[in-house]
PDB file of C-alpha atoms in Angstrom:
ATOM      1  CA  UNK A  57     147.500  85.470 110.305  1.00  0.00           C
ATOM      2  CA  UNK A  58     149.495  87.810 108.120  1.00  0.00           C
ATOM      3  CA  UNK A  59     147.219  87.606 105.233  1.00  0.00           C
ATOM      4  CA  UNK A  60     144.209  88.183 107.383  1.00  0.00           C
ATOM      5  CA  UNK A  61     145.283  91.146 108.813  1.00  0.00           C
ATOM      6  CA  UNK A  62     146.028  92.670 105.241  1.00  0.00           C
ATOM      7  CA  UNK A  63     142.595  91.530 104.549  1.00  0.00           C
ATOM      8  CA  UNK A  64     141.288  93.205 107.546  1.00  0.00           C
ATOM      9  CA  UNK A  65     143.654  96.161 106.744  1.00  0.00           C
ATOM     10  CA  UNK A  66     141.717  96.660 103.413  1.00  0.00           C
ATOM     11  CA  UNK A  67     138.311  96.473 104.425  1.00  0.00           C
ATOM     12  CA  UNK A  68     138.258  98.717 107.305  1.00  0.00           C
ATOM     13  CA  UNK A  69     139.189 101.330 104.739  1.00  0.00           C
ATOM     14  CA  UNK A  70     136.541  99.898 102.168  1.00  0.00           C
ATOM     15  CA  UNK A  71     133.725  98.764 104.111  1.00  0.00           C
ATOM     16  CA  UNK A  72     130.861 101.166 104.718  1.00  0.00           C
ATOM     17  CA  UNK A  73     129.540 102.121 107.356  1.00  0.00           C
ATOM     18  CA  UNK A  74     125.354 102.918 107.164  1.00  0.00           C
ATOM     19  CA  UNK A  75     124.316 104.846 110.408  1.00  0.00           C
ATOM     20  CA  UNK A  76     120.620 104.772 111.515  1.00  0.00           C
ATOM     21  CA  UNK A  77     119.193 106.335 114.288  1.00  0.00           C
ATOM     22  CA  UNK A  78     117.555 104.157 116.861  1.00  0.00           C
ATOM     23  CA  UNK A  79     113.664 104.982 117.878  1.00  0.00           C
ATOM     24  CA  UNK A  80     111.828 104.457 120.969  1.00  0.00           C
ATOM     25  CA  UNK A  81     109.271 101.680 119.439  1.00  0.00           C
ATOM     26  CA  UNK A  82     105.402 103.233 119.399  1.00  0.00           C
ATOM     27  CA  UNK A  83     102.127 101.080 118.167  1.00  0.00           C
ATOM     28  CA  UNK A  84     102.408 104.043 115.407  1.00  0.00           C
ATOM     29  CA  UNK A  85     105.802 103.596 114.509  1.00  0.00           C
ATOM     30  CA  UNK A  86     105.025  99.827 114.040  1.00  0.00           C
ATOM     31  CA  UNK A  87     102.333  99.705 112.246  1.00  0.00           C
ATOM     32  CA  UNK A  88     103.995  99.699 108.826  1.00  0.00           C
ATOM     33  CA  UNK A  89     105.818  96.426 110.203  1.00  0.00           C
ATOM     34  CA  UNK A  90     103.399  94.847 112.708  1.00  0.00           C
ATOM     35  CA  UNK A  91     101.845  95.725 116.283  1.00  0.00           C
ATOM     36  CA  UNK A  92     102.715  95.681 119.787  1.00  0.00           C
ATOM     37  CA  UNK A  93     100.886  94.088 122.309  1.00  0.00           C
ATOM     38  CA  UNK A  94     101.806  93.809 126.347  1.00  0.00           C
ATOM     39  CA  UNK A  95     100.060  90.565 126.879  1.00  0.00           C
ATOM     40  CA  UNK A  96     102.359  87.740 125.024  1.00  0.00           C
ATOM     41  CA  UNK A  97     100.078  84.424 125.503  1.00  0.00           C
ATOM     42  CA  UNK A  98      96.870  85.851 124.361  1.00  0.00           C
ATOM     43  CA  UNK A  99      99.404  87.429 121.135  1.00  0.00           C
ATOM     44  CA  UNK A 100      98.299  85.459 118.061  1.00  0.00           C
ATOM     45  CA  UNK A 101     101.076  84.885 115.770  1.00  0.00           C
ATOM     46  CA  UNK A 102      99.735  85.241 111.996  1.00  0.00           C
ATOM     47  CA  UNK A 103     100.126  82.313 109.903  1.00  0.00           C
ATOM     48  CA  UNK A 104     100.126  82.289 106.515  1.00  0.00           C
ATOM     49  CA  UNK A 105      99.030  79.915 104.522  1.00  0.00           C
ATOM     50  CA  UNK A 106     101.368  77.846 101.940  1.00  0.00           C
ATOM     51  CA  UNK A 107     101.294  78.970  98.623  1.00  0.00           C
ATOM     52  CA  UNK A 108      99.628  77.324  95.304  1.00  0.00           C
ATOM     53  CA  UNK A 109     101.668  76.514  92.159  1.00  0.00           C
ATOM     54  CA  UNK A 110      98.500  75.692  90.336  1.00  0.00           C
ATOM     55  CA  UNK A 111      95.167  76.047  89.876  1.00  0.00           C
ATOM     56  CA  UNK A 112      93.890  73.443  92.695  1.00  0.00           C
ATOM     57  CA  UNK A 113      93.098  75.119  96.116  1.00  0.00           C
ATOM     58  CA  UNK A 114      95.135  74.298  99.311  1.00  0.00           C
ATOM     59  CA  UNK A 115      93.126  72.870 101.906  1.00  0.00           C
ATOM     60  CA  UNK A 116      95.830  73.131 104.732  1.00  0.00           C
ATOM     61  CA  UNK A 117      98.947  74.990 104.660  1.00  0.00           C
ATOM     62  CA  UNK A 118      98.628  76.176 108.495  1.00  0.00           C
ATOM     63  CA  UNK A 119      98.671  73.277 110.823  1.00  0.00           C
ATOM     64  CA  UNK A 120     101.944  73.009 111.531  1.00  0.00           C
ATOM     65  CA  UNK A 121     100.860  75.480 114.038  1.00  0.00           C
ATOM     66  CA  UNK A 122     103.002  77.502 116.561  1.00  0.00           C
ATOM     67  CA  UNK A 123     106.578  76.832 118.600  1.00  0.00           C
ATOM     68  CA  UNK A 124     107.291  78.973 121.443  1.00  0.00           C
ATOM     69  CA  UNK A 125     110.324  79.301 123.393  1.00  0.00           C
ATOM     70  CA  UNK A 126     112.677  81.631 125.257  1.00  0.00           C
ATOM     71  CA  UNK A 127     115.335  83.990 123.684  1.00  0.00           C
ATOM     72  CA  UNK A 128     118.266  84.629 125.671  1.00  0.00           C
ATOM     73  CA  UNK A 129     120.866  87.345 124.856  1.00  0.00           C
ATOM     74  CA  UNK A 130     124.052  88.121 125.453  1.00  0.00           C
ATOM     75  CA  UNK A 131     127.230  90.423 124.678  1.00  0.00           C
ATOM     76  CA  UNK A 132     130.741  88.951 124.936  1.00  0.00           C
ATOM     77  CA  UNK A 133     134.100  89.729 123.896  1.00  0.00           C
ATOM     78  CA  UNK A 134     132.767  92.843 121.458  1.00  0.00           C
ATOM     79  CA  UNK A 135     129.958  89.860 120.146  1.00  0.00           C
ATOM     80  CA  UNK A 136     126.166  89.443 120.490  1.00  0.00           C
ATOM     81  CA  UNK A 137     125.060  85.772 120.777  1.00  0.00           C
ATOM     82  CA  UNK A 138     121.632  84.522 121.273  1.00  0.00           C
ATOM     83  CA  UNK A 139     119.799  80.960 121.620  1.00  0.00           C
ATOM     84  CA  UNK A 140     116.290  80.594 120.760  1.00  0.00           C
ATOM     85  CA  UNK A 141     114.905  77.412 122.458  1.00  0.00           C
ATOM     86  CA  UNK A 142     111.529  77.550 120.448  1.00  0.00           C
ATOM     87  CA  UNK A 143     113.558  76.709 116.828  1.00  0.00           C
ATOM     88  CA  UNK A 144     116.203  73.808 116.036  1.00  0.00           C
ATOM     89  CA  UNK A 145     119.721  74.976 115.556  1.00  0.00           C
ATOM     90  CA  UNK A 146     118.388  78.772 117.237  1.00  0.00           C
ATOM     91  CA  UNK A 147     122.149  79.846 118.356  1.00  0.00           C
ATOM     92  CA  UNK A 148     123.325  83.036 116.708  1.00  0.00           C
ATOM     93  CA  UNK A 149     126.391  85.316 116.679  1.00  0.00           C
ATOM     94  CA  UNK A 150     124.674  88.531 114.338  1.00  0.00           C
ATOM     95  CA  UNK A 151     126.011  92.105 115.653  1.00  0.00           C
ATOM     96  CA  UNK A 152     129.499  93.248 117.222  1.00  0.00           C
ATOM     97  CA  UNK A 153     130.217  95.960 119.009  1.00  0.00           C
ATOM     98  CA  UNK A 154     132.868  97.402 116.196  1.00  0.00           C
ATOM     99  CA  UNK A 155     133.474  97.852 112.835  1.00  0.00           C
ATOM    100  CA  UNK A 156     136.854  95.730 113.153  1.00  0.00           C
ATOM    101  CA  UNK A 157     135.051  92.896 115.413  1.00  0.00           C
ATOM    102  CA  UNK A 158     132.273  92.816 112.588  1.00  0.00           C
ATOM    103  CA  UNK A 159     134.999  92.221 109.835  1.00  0.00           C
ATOM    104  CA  UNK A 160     136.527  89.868 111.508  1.00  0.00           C
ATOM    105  CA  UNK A 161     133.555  87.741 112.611  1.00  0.00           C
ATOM    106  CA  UNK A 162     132.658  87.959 108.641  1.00  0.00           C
ATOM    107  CA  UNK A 163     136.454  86.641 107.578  1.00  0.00           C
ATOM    108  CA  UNK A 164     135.527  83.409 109.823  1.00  0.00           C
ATOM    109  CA  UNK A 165     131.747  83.179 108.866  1.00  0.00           C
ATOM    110  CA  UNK A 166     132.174  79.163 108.652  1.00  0.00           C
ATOM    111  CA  UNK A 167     133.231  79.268 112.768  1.00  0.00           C
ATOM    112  CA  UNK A 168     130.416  79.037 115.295  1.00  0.00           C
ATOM    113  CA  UNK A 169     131.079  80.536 117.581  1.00  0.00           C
ATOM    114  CA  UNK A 170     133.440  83.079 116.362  1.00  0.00           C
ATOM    115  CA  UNK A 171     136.896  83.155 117.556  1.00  0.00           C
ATOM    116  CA  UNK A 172     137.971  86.244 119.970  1.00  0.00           C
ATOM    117  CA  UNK A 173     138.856  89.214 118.007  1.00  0.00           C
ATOM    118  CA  UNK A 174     142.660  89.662 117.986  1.00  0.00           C
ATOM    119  CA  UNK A 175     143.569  92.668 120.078  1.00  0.00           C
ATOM    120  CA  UNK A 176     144.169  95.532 119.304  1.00  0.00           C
ATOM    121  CA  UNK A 177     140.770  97.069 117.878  1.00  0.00           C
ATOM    122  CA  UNK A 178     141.104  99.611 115.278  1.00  0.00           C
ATOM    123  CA  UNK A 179     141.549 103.022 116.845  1.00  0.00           C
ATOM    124  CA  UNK A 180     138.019 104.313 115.040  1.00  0.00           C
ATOM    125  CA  UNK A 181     135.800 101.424 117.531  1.00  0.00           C
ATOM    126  CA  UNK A 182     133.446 102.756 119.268  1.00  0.00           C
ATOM    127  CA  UNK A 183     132.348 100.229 121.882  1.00  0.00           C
ATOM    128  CA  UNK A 184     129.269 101.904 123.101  1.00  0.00           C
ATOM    129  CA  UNK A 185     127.750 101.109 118.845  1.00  0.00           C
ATOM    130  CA  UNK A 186     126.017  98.132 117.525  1.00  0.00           C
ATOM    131  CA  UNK A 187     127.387  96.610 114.054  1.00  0.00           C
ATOM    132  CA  UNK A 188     125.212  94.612 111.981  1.00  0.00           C
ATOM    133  CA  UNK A 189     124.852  92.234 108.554  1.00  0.00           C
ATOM    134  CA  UNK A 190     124.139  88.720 109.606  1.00  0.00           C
ATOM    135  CA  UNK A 191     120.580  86.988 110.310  1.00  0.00           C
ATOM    136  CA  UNK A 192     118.242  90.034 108.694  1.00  0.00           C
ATOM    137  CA  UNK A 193     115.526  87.972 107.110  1.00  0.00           C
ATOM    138  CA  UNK A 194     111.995  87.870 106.763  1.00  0.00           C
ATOM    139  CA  UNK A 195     109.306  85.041 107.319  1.00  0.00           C
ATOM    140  CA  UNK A 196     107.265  83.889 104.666  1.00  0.00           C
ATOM    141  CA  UNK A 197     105.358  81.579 107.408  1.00  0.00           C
ATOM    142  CA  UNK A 198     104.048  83.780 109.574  1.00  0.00           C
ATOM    143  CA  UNK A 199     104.457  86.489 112.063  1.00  0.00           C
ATOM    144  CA  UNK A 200     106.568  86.626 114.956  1.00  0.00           C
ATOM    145  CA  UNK A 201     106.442  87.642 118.743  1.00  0.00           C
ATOM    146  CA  UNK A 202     109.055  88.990 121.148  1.00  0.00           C
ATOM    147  CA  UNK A 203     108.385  90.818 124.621  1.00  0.00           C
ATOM    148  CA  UNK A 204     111.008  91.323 126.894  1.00  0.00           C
ATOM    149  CA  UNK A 205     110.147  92.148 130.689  1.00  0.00           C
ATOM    150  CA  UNK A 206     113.500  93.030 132.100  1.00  0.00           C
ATOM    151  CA  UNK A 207     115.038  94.977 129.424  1.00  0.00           C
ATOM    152  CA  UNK A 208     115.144  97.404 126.292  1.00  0.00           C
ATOM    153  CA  UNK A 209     115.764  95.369 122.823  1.00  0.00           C
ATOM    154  CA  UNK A 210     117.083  96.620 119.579  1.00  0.00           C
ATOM    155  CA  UNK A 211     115.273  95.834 116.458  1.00  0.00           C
ATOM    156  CA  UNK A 212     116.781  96.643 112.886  1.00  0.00           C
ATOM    157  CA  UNK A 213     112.912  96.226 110.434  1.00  0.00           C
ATOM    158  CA  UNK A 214     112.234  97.103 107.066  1.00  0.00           C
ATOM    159  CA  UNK A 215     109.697  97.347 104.213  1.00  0.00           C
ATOM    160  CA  UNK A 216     110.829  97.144 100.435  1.00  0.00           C
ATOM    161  CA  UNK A 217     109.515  99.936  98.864  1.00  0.00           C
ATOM    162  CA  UNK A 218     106.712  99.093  96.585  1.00  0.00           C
ATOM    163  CA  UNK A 219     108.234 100.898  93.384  1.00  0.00           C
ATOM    164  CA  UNK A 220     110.953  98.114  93.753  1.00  0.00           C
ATOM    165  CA  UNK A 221     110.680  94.917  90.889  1.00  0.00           C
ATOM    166  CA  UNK A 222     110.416  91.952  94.250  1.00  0.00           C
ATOM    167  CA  UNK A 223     110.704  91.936  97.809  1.00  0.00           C
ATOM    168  CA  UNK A 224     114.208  90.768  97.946  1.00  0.00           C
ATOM    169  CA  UNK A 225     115.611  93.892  96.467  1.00  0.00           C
ATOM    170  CA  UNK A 226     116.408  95.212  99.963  1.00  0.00           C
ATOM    171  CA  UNK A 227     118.765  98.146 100.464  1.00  0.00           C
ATOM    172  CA  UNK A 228     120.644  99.410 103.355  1.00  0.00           C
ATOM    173  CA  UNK A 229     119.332 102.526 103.607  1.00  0.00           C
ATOM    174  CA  UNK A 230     115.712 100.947 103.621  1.00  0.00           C
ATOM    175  CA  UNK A 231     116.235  99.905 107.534  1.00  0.00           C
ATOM    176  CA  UNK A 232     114.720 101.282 110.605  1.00  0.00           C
ATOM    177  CA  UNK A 233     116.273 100.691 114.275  1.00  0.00           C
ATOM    178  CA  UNK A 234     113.629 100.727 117.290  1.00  0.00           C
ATOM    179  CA  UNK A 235     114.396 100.104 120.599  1.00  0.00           C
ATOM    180  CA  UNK A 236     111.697  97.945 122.354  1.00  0.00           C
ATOM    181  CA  UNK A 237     111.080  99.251 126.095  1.00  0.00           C
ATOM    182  CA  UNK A 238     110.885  96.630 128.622  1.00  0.00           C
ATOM    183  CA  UNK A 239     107.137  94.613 128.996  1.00  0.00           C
ATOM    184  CA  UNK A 240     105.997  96.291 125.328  1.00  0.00           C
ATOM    185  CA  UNK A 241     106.291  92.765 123.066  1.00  0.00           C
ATOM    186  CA  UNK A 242     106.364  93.593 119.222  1.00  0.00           C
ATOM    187  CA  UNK A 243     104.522  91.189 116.653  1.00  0.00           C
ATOM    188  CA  UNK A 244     106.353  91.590 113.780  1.00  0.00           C
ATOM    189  CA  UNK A 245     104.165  90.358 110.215  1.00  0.00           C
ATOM    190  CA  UNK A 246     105.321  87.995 107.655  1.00  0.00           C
ATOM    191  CA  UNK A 247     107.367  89.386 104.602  1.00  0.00           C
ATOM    192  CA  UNK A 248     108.560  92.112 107.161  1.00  0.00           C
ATOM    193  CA  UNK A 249     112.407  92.275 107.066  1.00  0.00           C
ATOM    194  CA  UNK A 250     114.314  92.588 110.719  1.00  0.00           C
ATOM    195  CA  UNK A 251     116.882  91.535 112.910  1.00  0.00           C
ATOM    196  CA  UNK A 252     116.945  88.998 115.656  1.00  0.00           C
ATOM    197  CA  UNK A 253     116.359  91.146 119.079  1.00  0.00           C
ATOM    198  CA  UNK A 254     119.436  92.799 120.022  1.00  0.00           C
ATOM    199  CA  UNK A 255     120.173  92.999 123.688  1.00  0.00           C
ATOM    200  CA  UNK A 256     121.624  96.841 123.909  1.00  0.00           C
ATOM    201  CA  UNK A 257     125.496  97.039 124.749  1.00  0.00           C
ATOM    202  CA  UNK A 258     126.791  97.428 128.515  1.00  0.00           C
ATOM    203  CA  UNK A 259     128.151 101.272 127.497  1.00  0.00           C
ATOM    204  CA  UNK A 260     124.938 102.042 124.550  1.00  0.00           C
ATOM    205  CA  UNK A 261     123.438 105.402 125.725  1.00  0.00           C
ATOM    206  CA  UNK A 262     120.010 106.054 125.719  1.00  0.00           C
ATOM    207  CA  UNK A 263     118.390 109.153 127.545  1.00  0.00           C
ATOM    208  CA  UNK A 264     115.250 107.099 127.304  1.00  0.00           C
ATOM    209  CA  UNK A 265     116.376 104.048 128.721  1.00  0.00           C
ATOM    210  CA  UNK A 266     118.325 103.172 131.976  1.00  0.00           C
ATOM    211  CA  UNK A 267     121.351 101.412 130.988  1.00  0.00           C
ATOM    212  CA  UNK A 268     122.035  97.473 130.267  1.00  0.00           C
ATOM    213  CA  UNK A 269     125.298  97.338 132.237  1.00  0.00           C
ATOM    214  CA  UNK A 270     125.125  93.191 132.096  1.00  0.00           C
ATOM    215  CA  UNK A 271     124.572  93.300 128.530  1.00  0.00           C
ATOM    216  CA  UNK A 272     122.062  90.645 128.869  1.00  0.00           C
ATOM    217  CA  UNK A 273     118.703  89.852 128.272  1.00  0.00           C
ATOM    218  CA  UNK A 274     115.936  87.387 128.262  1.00  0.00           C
ATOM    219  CA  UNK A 275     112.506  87.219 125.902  1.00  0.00           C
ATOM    220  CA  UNK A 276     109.649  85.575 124.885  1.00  0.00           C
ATOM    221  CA  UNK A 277     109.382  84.455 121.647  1.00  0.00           C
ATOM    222  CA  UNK A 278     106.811  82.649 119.430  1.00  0.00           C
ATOM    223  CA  UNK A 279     106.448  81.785 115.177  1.00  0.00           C
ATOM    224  CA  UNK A 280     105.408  78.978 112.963  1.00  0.00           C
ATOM    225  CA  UNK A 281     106.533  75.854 113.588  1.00  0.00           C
ATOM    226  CA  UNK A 282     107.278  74.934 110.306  1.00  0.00           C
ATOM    227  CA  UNK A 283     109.280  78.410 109.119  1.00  0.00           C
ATOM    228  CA  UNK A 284     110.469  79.955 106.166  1.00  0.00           C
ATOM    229  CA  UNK A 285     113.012  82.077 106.571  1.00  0.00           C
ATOM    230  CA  UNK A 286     114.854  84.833 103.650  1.00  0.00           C
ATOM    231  CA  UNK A 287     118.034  86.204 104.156  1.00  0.00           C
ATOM    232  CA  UNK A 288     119.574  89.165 103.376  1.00  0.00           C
ATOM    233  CA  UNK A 289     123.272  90.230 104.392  1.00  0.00           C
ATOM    234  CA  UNK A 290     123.952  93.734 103.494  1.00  0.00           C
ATOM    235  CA  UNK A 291     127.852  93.398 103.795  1.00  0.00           C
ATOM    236  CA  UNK A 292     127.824  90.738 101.140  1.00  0.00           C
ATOM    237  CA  UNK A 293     125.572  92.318  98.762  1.00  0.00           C
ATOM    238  CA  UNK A 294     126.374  96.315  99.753  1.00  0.00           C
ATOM    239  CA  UNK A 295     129.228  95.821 100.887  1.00  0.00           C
ATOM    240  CA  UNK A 296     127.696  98.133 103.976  1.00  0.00           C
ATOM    241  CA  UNK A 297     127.552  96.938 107.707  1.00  0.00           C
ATOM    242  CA  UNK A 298     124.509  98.650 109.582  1.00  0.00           C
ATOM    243  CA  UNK A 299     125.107 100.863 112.579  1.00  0.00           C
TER     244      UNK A 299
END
């Protein structure tokens, strides 16, 4: 416990901290990334087809076809956990409510779920913020849906820059948050980077949005069956958490 909280000690000082301003989503603001659509069973995810390591064409590639399922979201104890029923093993712990939580949750990475923060938080929290590294990936299998009808979602979405050498050489500072009204569903395409939906905090402020005082919320969500997934965690390799 000692060591720990050296550990934590030291990288609440070295840690930084990337702020990015969140924007009301828009079918223009998406369209770099994807669409949005209002209507989530006529939605057609976007599958892509297996790649060839030769010369010989693929004749298949897609018909593994399509899982749906719900997403439900929650904030607890500074943590944001979800459970997708549509994918095997879909329970995630992948934003925090403070710089400290976030730390910690990354100092016991191997627990799921994440043991309780010890109290006290750092005096610089702010518990009305959203900290995030874990679970930004892209899909190399398709496109994916989300609409929720209840509630505003968070979304953290990026394009590398085409100057970069591959796809994987994501930065921090490449990321866009939008904020997802209620009953406007975003498709988001293949070999688009982004976050899991984030339910938004009970105290996050938004002029445009009433506030989320149960810190919950419940989606729609539908991909490839058979997905391919590509991770990037921006605290490991930048040594940056995104806020």
């Amino acid at each position: 416990k000692f060591q720990e909280g050296m550990v934590m000690k030291s990288l609440l000082c070295d840690v930084k901290v990337l702020q990015i301003t969140a924007r009301v989503l828009t079918p223009e603001l998406i369209r770099p990334f994807g669409n949005t659509f209002t209507n989530f069973e006529t939605e057609n995810v976007r599958l892509e087809r297996w790649p060839s390591r030769g010369w010989r064409p693929i004749e298949d590639g897609i018909s593994g076809g399509v899982t749906q399922g719900d997403f439900f979201l929650e904030w607890k104890d500074g943590m944001h956990f979800a459970s997708n029923t549509g994918v095997a093993d879909g329970d995630y712990c992948f934003a925090f409510s403070s710089k400290s939580i976030a730390i910690h949750a990354s100092l016991n990475s191997q627990s799921f779920p994440p043991p309780p923060p010890p109290p006290p938080h750092h005096p610089n929290d702010n518990n009305t913020s959203i900290f995030s590294f874990r679970e930004i990936n892209y899909h190399a299998c398709g496109s994916q849906c989300f609409i929720c009808h209840d509630s505003p979602v968070l979304f953290l979405i990026a394009n590398t820059p085409p100057s970069r050498t591959s796809i994987d050489d994501i930065l921090p500072f490449d990321f866009t948050a939008v904020v997802a009204p209620p009953n406007v569903g975003v498709n988001i395409n293949s070999f688009v980077w982004h976050s899991p939906p984030i339910a938004l905090p009970p105290n996050f402020s938004c002029s445009r949005f009433p506030r989320n005082s149960s810190g919950r919320a419940a989606m729609r969500t539908k991909q490839a069956k058979v997905h391919s997934k590509i991770y990037y965690d921006p605290l490991k390799e930048h040594n940056t958490l995104l806020n």
